Amino acid sequence: MLKTKLRTSLFAVLRSNSALSSAINFPNVSNSALSAQISSNPQLPSTAECSRPWRSTACELLDNLRFPSRCFCSRSVEASDLKPRCWNCGTLAPTSAVFLVCDSCRSIQPVDQSVDYFQIFGLEKEYEIGDVNLESKYKDWQKKLHPDLVHSKSDKEREYAAEQSARVIDAYRTLSKPLSRAIYILKLEGVDVDEEDTISEPELLNEIMEIREAVEDTSGSQGLNQIQSQMQEKLNHWSNTFAKALQNRRFNDAVSSVQRMTYYERVKEEITKKL
């Protein structure tokens, strides 16, 4: 008799579980429709039954339901999980500074290509950088990164120092000159500039040819310096034109300004060679 009762109870639980499985195995059914099916099924326990101290196996199955429209995570991804950490001591990177050197253990970090040149020097991503003492910021970084100053470090850290130092040098050279800074900021905007692309405007080409002939015919430093000053004025003009075009996001005009700046910059280089 006892075996018969146990067998009957077991079959009842299995039937209940089978009914529950058939009720919830509808991945395309909405939650409201699924709730209606569960409520109308006499085999499934009610909400009140599931709140009682004793709980059936079917109640436990209801607790563990995972609906397709929801995702239950053990914990949300914290912002600290996305920050880089020091390779040596594991300290989180600061939020307000570029992570080139760890503040805790002073270890030099590997190059992070997501950090642009403006960020290295703590500047906004703007063409007109004003009276920022870029050279001073550059020297401060070199004091921390120059390979000669980290000779006692490990091979791994010396390699990081060499890479970081080279990148800081390139960043300084790029941002210190208006032309290279203009080309770089356009690159950050996704606009590539072909410096070798020639301009087909006859007036500009004739002007450049006349300027170069004047440079070749002038031998005295006074005359060359005068031409140099004229080229600088033209560079300043097109630099301002570029800044306005960039601010208004007229990238075609910005590229045209860069190409003109390239011509005048090359004339200045020719004059410098002669001086």
PDB file of C-alpha atoms in Angstrom:
ATOM      1  CA  MET A   1       0.000   0.000   0.000  1.00  0.00           C
ATOM      2  CA  LEU A   2       2.817   2.458   0.889  1.00  0.00           C
ATOM      3  CA  LYS A   3       4.608   1.739  -2.379  1.00  0.00           C
ATOM      4  CA  THR A   4       1.368   2.377  -4.268  1.00  0.00           C
ATOM      5  CA  LYS A   5       0.924   5.794  -2.594  1.00  0.00           C
ATOM      6  CA  LEU A   6       4.509   6.810  -3.256  1.00  0.00           C
ATOM      7  CA  ARG A   7       4.209   5.761  -6.881  1.00  0.00           C
ATOM      8  CA  THR A   8       0.965   7.726  -7.242  1.00  0.00           C
ATOM      9  CA  SER A   9       2.555  10.890  -5.747  1.00  0.00           C
ATOM     10  CA  LEU A  10       5.577  10.580  -8.019  1.00  0.00           C
ATOM     11  CA  PHE A  11       3.373  10.250 -11.092  1.00  0.00           C
ATOM     12  CA  ALA A  12       1.433  13.352 -10.011  1.00  0.00           C
ATOM     13  CA  VAL A  13       4.627  15.411  -9.750  1.00  0.00           C
ATOM     14  CA  LEU A  14       5.831  14.172 -13.146  1.00  0.00           C
ATOM     15  CA  ARG A  15       2.486  15.044 -14.729  1.00  0.00           C
ATOM     16  CA  SER A  16       2.669  18.504 -13.159  1.00  0.00           C
ATOM     17  CA  ASN A  17       6.202  19.043 -14.465  1.00  0.00           C
ATOM     18  CA  SER A  18       5.214  17.813 -17.903  1.00  0.00           C
ATOM     19  CA  ALA A  19       2.299  20.225 -18.005  1.00  0.00           C
ATOM     20  CA  LEU A  20       4.528  23.070 -16.900  1.00  0.00           C
ATOM     21  CA  SER A  21       7.081  22.285 -19.607  1.00  0.00           C
ATOM     22  CA  SER A  22       4.403  22.242 -22.287  1.00  0.00           C
ATOM     23  CA  ALA A  23       3.096  25.577 -21.019  1.00  0.00           C
ATOM     24  CA  ILE A  24       6.406  27.424 -21.066  1.00  0.00           C
ATOM     25  CA  ASN A  25       8.035  25.963 -24.165  1.00  0.00           C
ATOM     26  CA  PHE A  26       6.906  28.843 -26.412  1.00  0.00           C
ATOM     27  CA  PRO A  27       9.813  31.178 -27.153  1.00  0.00           C
ATOM     28  CA  ASN A  28       7.651  33.443 -29.322  1.00  0.00           C
ATOM     29  CA  VAL A  29       4.797  33.816 -26.844  1.00  0.00           C
ATOM     30  CA  SER A  30       4.557  37.091 -24.904  1.00  0.00           C
ATOM     31  CA  ASN A  31       4.790  37.144 -21.128  1.00  0.00           C
ATOM     32  CA  SER A  32       1.131  38.138 -20.748  1.00  0.00           C
ATOM     33  CA  ALA A  33      -0.026  35.262 -22.943  1.00  0.00           C
ATOM     34  CA  LEU A  34       2.224  32.874 -21.073  1.00  0.00           C
ATOM     35  CA  SER A  35       0.841  34.054 -17.728  1.00  0.00           C
ATOM     36  CA  ALA A  36      -2.708  33.452 -18.987  1.00  0.00           C
ATOM     37  CA  GLN A  37      -1.832  29.883 -19.976  1.00  0.00           C
ATOM     38  CA  ILE A  38      -0.254  29.236 -16.589  1.00  0.00           C
ATOM     39  CA  SER A  39      -3.284  30.659 -14.738  1.00  0.00           C
ATOM     40  CA  SER A  40      -5.760  28.582 -16.779  1.00  0.00           C
ATOM     41  CA  ASN A  41      -3.853  25.321 -16.327  1.00  0.00           C
ATOM     42  CA  PRO A  42      -5.267  23.416 -13.342  1.00  0.00           C
ATOM     43  CA  GLN A  43      -2.119  21.340 -13.087  1.00  0.00           C
ATOM     44  CA  LEU A  44       0.033  24.351 -12.151  1.00  0.00           C
ATOM     45  CA  PRO A  45       0.169  25.871  -8.661  1.00  0.00           C
ATOM     46  CA  SER A  46      -1.378  29.257  -7.966  1.00  0.00           C
ATOM     47  CA  THR A  47       0.528  32.329  -6.806  1.00  0.00           C
ATOM     48  CA  ALA A  48      -0.866  31.877  -3.323  1.00  0.00           C
ATOM     49  CA  GLU A  49       0.396  28.309  -3.187  1.00  0.00           C
ATOM     50  CA  CYS A  50       3.887  29.390  -4.157  1.00  0.00           C
ATOM     51  CA  SER A  51       3.949  31.853  -1.252  1.00  0.00           C
ATOM     52  CA  ARG A  52       3.276  29.155   1.341  1.00  0.00           C
ATOM     53  CA  PRO A  53       6.086  27.789   3.554  1.00  0.00           C
ATOM     54  CA  TRP A  54       5.941  24.438   1.779  1.00  0.00           C
ATOM     55  CA  ARG A  55       6.709  24.627  -1.894  1.00  0.00           C
ATOM     56  CA  SER A  56       6.136  22.112  -4.654  1.00  0.00           C
ATOM     57  CA  THR A  57       8.596  21.187  -7.390  1.00  0.00           C
ATOM     58  CA  ALA A  58       6.435  23.079  -9.894  1.00  0.00           C
ATOM     59  CA  CYS A  59       6.793  26.238  -7.768  1.00  0.00           C
ATOM     60  CA  GLU A  60      10.559  25.884  -7.883  1.00  0.00           C
ATOM     61  CA  LEU A  61      10.400  25.530 -11.660  1.00  0.00           C
ATOM     62  CA  LEU A  62       8.361  28.740 -11.882  1.00  0.00           C
ATOM     63  CA  ASP A  63      10.991  30.549  -9.819  1.00  0.00           C
ATOM     64  CA  ASN A  64      13.699  29.521 -12.279  1.00  0.00           C
ATOM     65  CA  LEU A  65      11.874  30.589 -15.448  1.00  0.00           C
ATOM     66  CA  ARG A  66      13.954  32.566 -17.946  1.00  0.00           C
ATOM     67  CA  PHE A  67      11.864  34.422 -20.509  1.00  0.00           C
ATOM     68  CA  PRO A  68      13.449  35.281 -23.889  1.00  0.00           C
ATOM     69  CA  SER A  69      12.642  38.981 -23.528  1.00  0.00           C
ATOM     70  CA  ARG A  70      14.630  39.373 -20.310  1.00  0.00           C
ATOM     71  CA  CYS A  71      18.182  38.759 -19.247  1.00  0.00           C
ATOM     72  CA  PHE A  72      19.005  38.140 -15.608  1.00  0.00           C
ATOM     73  CA  CYS A  73      22.651  38.938 -14.778  1.00  0.00           C
ATOM     74  CA  SER A  74      24.415  38.215 -11.529  1.00  0.00           C
ATOM     75  CA  ARG A  75      25.808  41.784 -11.489  1.00  0.00           C
ATOM     76  CA  SER A  76      26.096  44.745 -13.810  1.00  0.00           C
ATOM     77  CA  VAL A  77      29.393  45.596 -15.481  1.00  0.00           C
ATOM     78  CA  GLU A  78      31.074  48.222 -13.374  1.00  0.00           C
ATOM     79  CA  ALA A  79      32.918  51.165 -14.885  1.00  0.00           C
ATOM     80  CA  SER A  80      36.091  50.075 -13.099  1.00  0.00           C
ATOM     81  CA  ASP A  81      36.112  46.863 -15.151  1.00  0.00           C
ATOM     82  CA  LEU A  82      36.588  48.928 -18.314  1.00  0.00           C
ATOM     83  CA  LYS A  83      39.503  51.026 -17.080  1.00  0.00           C
ATOM     84  CA  PRO A  84      43.073  49.950 -17.806  1.00  0.00           C
ATOM     85  CA  ARG A  85      45.172  48.767 -14.891  1.00  0.00           C
ATOM     86  CA  CYS A  86      48.876  49.015 -14.229  1.00  0.00           C
ATOM     87  CA  TRP A  87      50.624  45.956 -15.634  1.00  0.00           C
ATOM     88  CA  ASN A  88      52.912  45.869 -12.586  1.00  0.00           C
ATOM     89  CA  CYS A  89      50.757  46.575  -9.497  1.00  0.00           C
ATOM     90  CA  GLY A  90      47.204  46.423 -10.860  1.00  0.00           C
ATOM     91  CA  THR A  91      46.259  49.979  -9.856  1.00  0.00           C
ATOM     92  CA  LEU A  92      43.369  51.456 -11.842  1.00  0.00           C
ATOM     93  CA  ALA A  93      44.215  54.185 -14.323  1.00  0.00           C
ATOM     94  CA  PRO A  94      43.242  57.693 -13.165  1.00  0.00           C
ATOM     95  CA  THR A  95      40.196  59.226 -14.790  1.00  0.00           C
ATOM     96  CA  SER A  96      41.604  62.735 -15.090  1.00  0.00           C
ATOM     97  CA  ALA A  97      45.044  62.050 -16.563  1.00  0.00           C
ATOM     98  CA  VAL A  98      46.714  60.108 -19.353  1.00  0.00           C
ATOM     99  CA  PHE A  99      47.942  56.742 -18.092  1.00  0.00           C
ATOM    100  CA  LEU A 100      51.561  56.800 -19.259  1.00  0.00           C
ATOM    101  CA  VAL A 101      53.097  56.305 -15.829  1.00  0.00           C
ATOM    102  CA  CYS A 102      51.488  54.583 -12.818  1.00  0.00           C
ATOM    103  CA  ASP A 103      51.082  56.951  -9.863  1.00  0.00           C
ATOM    104  CA  SER A 104      51.407  54.095  -7.366  1.00  0.00           C
ATOM    105  CA  CYS A 105      54.493  52.154  -8.444  1.00  0.00           C
ATOM    106  CA  ARG A 106      55.857  54.632 -11.049  1.00  0.00           C
ATOM    107  CA  SER A 107      55.984  51.915 -13.705  1.00  0.00           C
ATOM    108  CA  ILE A 108      55.864  53.076 -17.311  1.00  0.00           C
ATOM    109  CA  GLN A 109      52.794  51.738 -19.086  1.00  0.00           C
ATOM    110  CA  PRO A 110      52.501  50.308 -22.615  1.00  0.00           C
ATOM    111  CA  VAL A 111      51.324  52.592 -25.410  1.00  0.00           C
ATOM    112  CA  ASP A 112      47.567  53.089 -25.561  1.00  0.00           C
ATOM    113  CA  GLN A 113      46.679  53.895 -29.168  1.00  0.00           C
ATOM    114  CA  SER A 114      43.246  55.166 -28.134  1.00  0.00           C
ATOM    115  CA  VAL A 115      44.942  58.172 -26.485  1.00  0.00           C
ATOM    116  CA  ASP A 116      45.406  60.961 -29.035  1.00  0.00           C
ATOM    117  CA  TYR A 117      48.173  63.567 -29.106  1.00  0.00           C
ATOM    118  CA  PHE A 118      45.995  66.270 -27.576  1.00  0.00           C
ATOM    119  CA  GLN A 119      45.233  64.072 -24.573  1.00  0.00           C
ATOM    120  CA  ILE A 120      48.931  63.372 -24.007  1.00  0.00           C
ATOM    121  CA  PHE A 121      49.490  67.065 -23.314  1.00  0.00           C
ATOM    122  CA  GLY A 122      46.190  67.611 -21.514  1.00  0.00           C
ATOM    123  CA  LEU A 123      44.684  69.701 -24.323  1.00  0.00           C
ATOM    124  CA  GLU A 124      41.206  69.874 -25.791  1.00  0.00           C
ATOM    125  CA  LYS A 125      40.897  68.471 -29.302  1.00  0.00           C
ATOM    126  CA  GLU A 126      40.972  71.897 -30.928  1.00  0.00           C
ATOM    127  CA  TYR A 127      43.078  73.345 -33.732  1.00  0.00           C
ATOM    128  CA  GLU A 128      43.780  76.639 -31.991  1.00  0.00           C
ATOM    129  CA  ILE A 129      45.699  75.663 -28.871  1.00  0.00           C
ATOM    130  CA  GLY A 130      46.475  79.250 -27.834  1.00  0.00           C
ATOM    131  CA  ASP A 131      49.500  80.115 -25.731  1.00  0.00           C
ATOM    132  CA  VAL A 132      49.926  76.653 -24.245  1.00  0.00           C
ATOM    133  CA  ASN A 133      53.518  76.006 -23.200  1.00  0.00           C
ATOM    134  CA  LEU A 134      53.755  72.820 -25.236  1.00  0.00           C
ATOM    135  CA  GLU A 135      57.517  72.584 -24.929  1.00  0.00           C
ATOM    136  CA  SER A 136      57.339  72.591 -21.132  1.00  0.00           C
ATOM    137  CA  LYS A 137      54.761  69.790 -21.116  1.00  0.00           C
ATOM    138  CA  TYR A 138      56.914  67.849 -23.565  1.00  0.00           C
ATOM    139  CA  LYS A 139      60.006  68.157 -21.375  1.00  0.00           C
ATOM    140  CA  ASP A 140      58.045  67.014 -18.325  1.00  0.00           C
ATOM    141  CA  TRP A 141      57.055  63.812 -20.108  1.00  0.00           C
ATOM    142  CA  GLN A 142      60.560  63.199 -21.378  1.00  0.00           C
ATOM    143  CA  LYS A 143      61.905  63.409 -17.840  1.00  0.00           C
ATOM    144  CA  LYS A 144      59.714  60.428 -17.005  1.00  0.00           C
ATOM    145  CA  LEU A 145      59.999  58.460 -20.239  1.00  0.00           C
ATOM    146  CA  HIS A 146      63.426  59.014 -21.758  1.00  0.00           C
ATOM    147  CA  PRO A 147      65.244  55.652 -22.122  1.00  0.00           C
ATOM    148  CA  ASP A 148      68.442  57.055 -20.583  1.00  0.00           C
ATOM    149  CA  LEU A 149      66.545  57.779 -17.372  1.00  0.00           C
ATOM    150  CA  VAL A 150      65.108  54.267 -16.986  1.00  0.00           C
ATOM    151  CA  HIS A 151      68.283  52.227 -17.513  1.00  0.00           C
ATOM    152  CA  SER A 152      67.793  50.493 -14.149  1.00  0.00           C
ATOM    153  CA  LYS A 153      64.311  49.263 -15.070  1.00  0.00           C
ATOM    154  CA  SER A 154      63.444  45.841 -16.447  1.00  0.00           C
ATOM    155  CA  ASP A 155      63.753  45.063 -20.159  1.00  0.00           C
ATOM    156  CA  LYS A 156      59.971  45.121 -20.446  1.00  0.00           C
ATOM    157  CA  GLU A 157      59.667  48.581 -18.910  1.00  0.00           C
ATOM    158  CA  ARG A 158      62.575  49.983 -20.919  1.00  0.00           C
ATOM    159  CA  GLU A 159      60.798  48.841 -24.059  1.00  0.00           C
ATOM    160  CA  TYR A 160      57.609  50.587 -22.923  1.00  0.00           C
ATOM    161  CA  ALA A 161      59.648  53.725 -22.156  1.00  0.00           C
ATOM    162  CA  ALA A 162      61.195  53.764 -25.636  1.00  0.00           C
ATOM    163  CA  GLU A 163      57.783  53.406 -27.292  1.00  0.00           C
ATOM    164  CA  GLN A 164      56.158  56.047 -25.106  1.00  0.00           C
ATOM    165  CA  SER A 165      59.065  58.466 -25.558  1.00  0.00           C
ATOM    166  CA  ALA A 166      58.937  58.129 -29.349  1.00  0.00           C
ATOM    167  CA  ARG A 167      55.192  58.749 -29.308  1.00  0.00           C
ATOM    168  CA  VAL A 168      55.505  61.844 -27.118  1.00  0.00           C
ATOM    169  CA  ILE A 169      58.189  63.209 -29.474  1.00  0.00           C
ATOM    170  CA  ASP A 170      55.916  62.650 -32.479  1.00  0.00           C
ATOM    171  CA  ALA A 171      52.992  64.239 -30.613  1.00  0.00           C
ATOM    172  CA  TYR A 172      55.079  67.309 -29.801  1.00  0.00           C
ATOM    173  CA  ARG A 173      56.339  67.730 -33.356  1.00  0.00           C
ATOM    174  CA  THR A 174      52.825  67.286 -34.751  1.00  0.00           C
ATOM    175  CA  LEU A 175      51.042  69.740 -32.477  1.00  0.00           C
ATOM    176  CA  SER A 176      53.754  72.399 -32.372  1.00  0.00           C
ATOM    177  CA  LYS A 177      53.257  73.400 -36.038  1.00  0.00           C
ATOM    178  CA  PRO A 178      49.950  74.673 -37.478  1.00  0.00           C
ATOM    179  CA  LEU A 179      50.188  72.649 -40.705  1.00  0.00           C
ATOM    180  CA  SER A 180      50.907  69.270 -39.132  1.00  0.00           C
ATOM    181  CA  ARG A 181      48.382  70.021 -36.368  1.00  0.00           C
ATOM    182  CA  ALA A 182      45.722  70.772 -38.993  1.00  0.00           C
ATOM    183  CA  ILE A 183      46.424  67.522 -40.850  1.00  0.00           C
ATOM    184  CA  TYR A 184      46.333  65.540 -37.603  1.00  0.00           C
ATOM    185  CA  ILE A 185      43.060  66.984 -36.343  1.00  0.00           C
ATOM    186  CA  LEU A 186      41.454  66.247 -39.714  1.00  0.00           C
ATOM    187  CA  LYS A 187      42.703  62.685 -39.369  1.00  0.00           C
ATOM    188  CA  LEU A 188      40.973  62.450 -35.994  1.00  0.00           C
ATOM    189  CA  GLU A 189      37.790  63.590 -37.759  1.00  0.00           C
ATOM    190  CA  GLY A 190      38.191  60.787 -40.289  1.00  0.00           C
ATOM    191  CA  VAL A 191      39.407  63.052 -43.116  1.00  0.00           C
ATOM    192  CA  ASP A 192      42.668  62.103 -44.839  1.00  0.00           C
ATOM    193  CA  VAL A 193      44.685  64.822 -46.539  1.00  0.00           C
ATOM    194  CA  ASP A 194      46.914  64.038 -49.498  1.00  0.00           C
ATOM    195  CA  GLU A 195      49.702  66.614 -49.205  1.00  0.00           C
ATOM    196  CA  GLU A 196      51.010  65.675 -52.659  1.00  0.00           C
ATOM    197  CA  ASP A 197      47.674  66.407 -54.313  1.00  0.00           C
ATOM    198  CA  THR A 198      48.264  69.366 -56.625  1.00  0.00           C
ATOM    199  CA  ILE A 199      45.960  72.345 -56.857  1.00  0.00           C
ATOM    200  CA  SER A 200      44.722  73.136 -60.361  1.00  0.00           C
ATOM    201  CA  GLU A 201      43.998  76.832 -59.743  1.00  0.00           C
ATOM    202  CA  PRO A 202      46.142  78.794 -62.271  1.00  0.00           C
ATOM    203  CA  GLU A 203      46.385  81.900 -60.076  1.00  0.00           C
ATOM    204  CA  LEU A 204      47.814  80.005 -57.114  1.00  0.00           C
ATOM    205  CA  LEU A 205      50.255  78.036 -59.281  1.00  0.00           C
ATOM    206  CA  ASN A 206      51.517  81.215 -60.946  1.00  0.00           C
ATOM    207  CA  GLU A 207      51.943  82.851 -57.541  1.00  0.00           C
ATOM    208  CA  ILE A 208      53.992  79.932 -56.204  1.00  0.00           C
ATOM    209  CA  MET A 209      56.193  79.881 -59.326  1.00  0.00           C
ATOM    210  CA  GLU A 210      56.896  83.620 -58.982  1.00  0.00           C
ATOM    211  CA  ILE A 211      57.734  83.241 -55.293  1.00  0.00           C
ATOM    212  CA  ARG A 212      60.181  80.405 -55.975  1.00  0.00           C
ATOM    213  CA  GLU A 213      61.863  82.377 -58.745  1.00  0.00           C
ATOM    214  CA  ALA A 214      62.232  85.281 -56.329  1.00  0.00           C
ATOM    215  CA  VAL A 215      63.819  82.982 -53.761  1.00  0.00           C
ATOM    216  CA  GLU A 216      66.299  81.660 -56.333  1.00  0.00           C
ATOM    217  CA  ASP A 217      67.220  85.165 -57.513  1.00  0.00           C
ATOM    218  CA  THR A 218      67.674  86.550 -53.998  1.00  0.00           C
ATOM    219  CA  SER A 219      71.000  85.943 -52.319  1.00  0.00           C
ATOM    220  CA  GLY A 220      71.053  88.399 -49.430  1.00  0.00           C
ATOM    221  CA  SER A 221      69.612  87.478 -46.072  1.00  0.00           C
ATOM    222  CA  GLN A 222      67.598  90.692 -45.897  1.00  0.00           C
ATOM    223  CA  GLY A 223      65.665  89.905 -49.077  1.00  0.00           C
ATOM    224  CA  LEU A 224      65.142  86.283 -48.069  1.00  0.00           C
ATOM    225  CA  ASN A 225      63.856  87.288 -44.657  1.00  0.00           C
ATOM    226  CA  GLN A 226      61.397  89.644 -46.307  1.00  0.00           C
ATOM    227  CA  ILE A 227      60.030  86.829 -48.473  1.00  0.00           C
ATOM    228  CA  GLN A 228      59.944  84.626 -45.378  1.00  0.00           C
ATOM    229  CA  SER A 229      57.767  87.178 -43.587  1.00  0.00           C
ATOM    230  CA  GLN A 230      55.394  87.307 -46.559  1.00  0.00           C
ATOM    231  CA  MET A 231      55.045  83.528 -46.527  1.00  0.00           C
ATOM    232  CA  GLN A 232      54.316  83.597 -42.800  1.00  0.00           C
ATOM    233  CA  GLU A 233      51.529  86.120 -43.359  1.00  0.00           C
ATOM    234  CA  LYS A 234      49.980  83.866 -45.989  1.00  0.00           C
ATOM    235  CA  LEU A 235      50.294  80.888 -43.656  1.00  0.00           C
ATOM    236  CA  ASN A 236      48.552  82.829 -40.899  1.00  0.00           C
ATOM    237  CA  HIS A 237      45.736  83.771 -43.265  1.00  0.00           C
ATOM    238  CA  TRP A 238      45.080  80.211 -44.406  1.00  0.00           C
ATOM    239  CA  SER A 239      45.486  78.921 -40.878  1.00  0.00           C
ATOM    240  CA  ASN A 240      42.629  81.182 -39.782  1.00  0.00           C
ATOM    241  CA  THR A 241      40.613  80.079 -42.801  1.00  0.00           C
ATOM    242  CA  PHE A 242      41.184  76.450 -41.837  1.00  0.00           C
ATOM    243  CA  ALA A 243      40.092  77.089 -38.237  1.00  0.00           C
ATOM    244  CA  LYS A 244      36.784  78.597 -39.382  1.00  0.00           C
ATOM    245  CA  ALA A 245      36.138  75.792 -41.860  1.00  0.00           C
ATOM    246  CA  LEU A 246      36.863  73.180 -39.201  1.00  0.00           C
ATOM    247  CA  GLN A 247      34.599  74.883 -36.672  1.00  0.00           C
ATOM    248  CA  ASN A 248      31.741  74.869 -39.199  1.00  0.00           C
ATOM    249  CA  ARG A 249      32.660  71.317 -40.236  1.00  0.00           C
ATOM    250  CA  ARG A 250      33.226  72.314 -43.851  1.00  0.00           C
ATOM    251  CA  PHE A 251      35.851  69.668 -44.398  1.00  0.00           C
ATOM    252  CA  ASN A 252      36.326  70.298 -48.126  1.00  0.00           C
ATOM    253  CA  ASP A 253      37.250  73.915 -47.415  1.00  0.00           C
ATOM    254  CA  ALA A 254      39.482  72.749 -44.560  1.00  0.00           C
ATOM    255  CA  VAL A 255      41.366  70.382 -46.868  1.00  0.00           C
ATOM    256  CA  SER A 256      41.767  73.159 -49.460  1.00  0.00           C
ATOM    257  CA  SER A 257      43.235  75.427 -46.782  1.00  0.00           C
ATOM    258  CA  VAL A 258      45.698  72.716 -45.744  1.00  0.00           C
ATOM    259  CA  GLN A 259      46.877  72.271 -49.328  1.00  0.00           C
ATOM    260  CA  ARG A 260      47.596  75.993 -49.644  1.00  0.00           C
ATOM    261  CA  MET A 261      49.392  76.005 -46.306  1.00  0.00           C
ATOM    262  CA  THR A 262      51.538  73.156 -47.624  1.00  0.00           C
ATOM    263  CA  TYR A 263      52.708  75.232 -50.601  1.00  0.00           C
ATOM    264  CA  TYR A 264      53.716  78.217 -48.459  1.00  0.00           C
ATOM    265  CA  GLU A 265      55.378  76.000 -45.861  1.00  0.00           C
ATOM    266  CA  ARG A 266      57.572  74.437 -48.539  1.00  0.00           C
ATOM    267  CA  VAL A 267      58.644  77.878 -49.733  1.00  0.00           C
ATOM    268  CA  LYS A 268      59.637  78.734 -46.181  1.00  0.00           C
ATOM    269  CA  GLU A 269      61.724  75.548 -46.008  1.00  0.00           C
ATOM    270  CA  GLU A 270      63.521  76.492 -49.226  1.00  0.00           C
ATOM    271  CA  ILE A 271      64.312  79.929 -47.813  1.00  0.00           C
ATOM    272  CA  THR A 272      65.615  78.419 -44.568  1.00  0.00           C
ATOM    273  CA  LYS A 273      68.030  76.266 -46.539  1.00  0.00           C
ATOM    274  CA  LYS A 274      69.427  79.324 -48.291  1.00  0.00           C
ATOM    275  CA  LEU A 275      69.844  81.405 -45.141  1.00  0.00           C
TER     276      LEU A 275
END
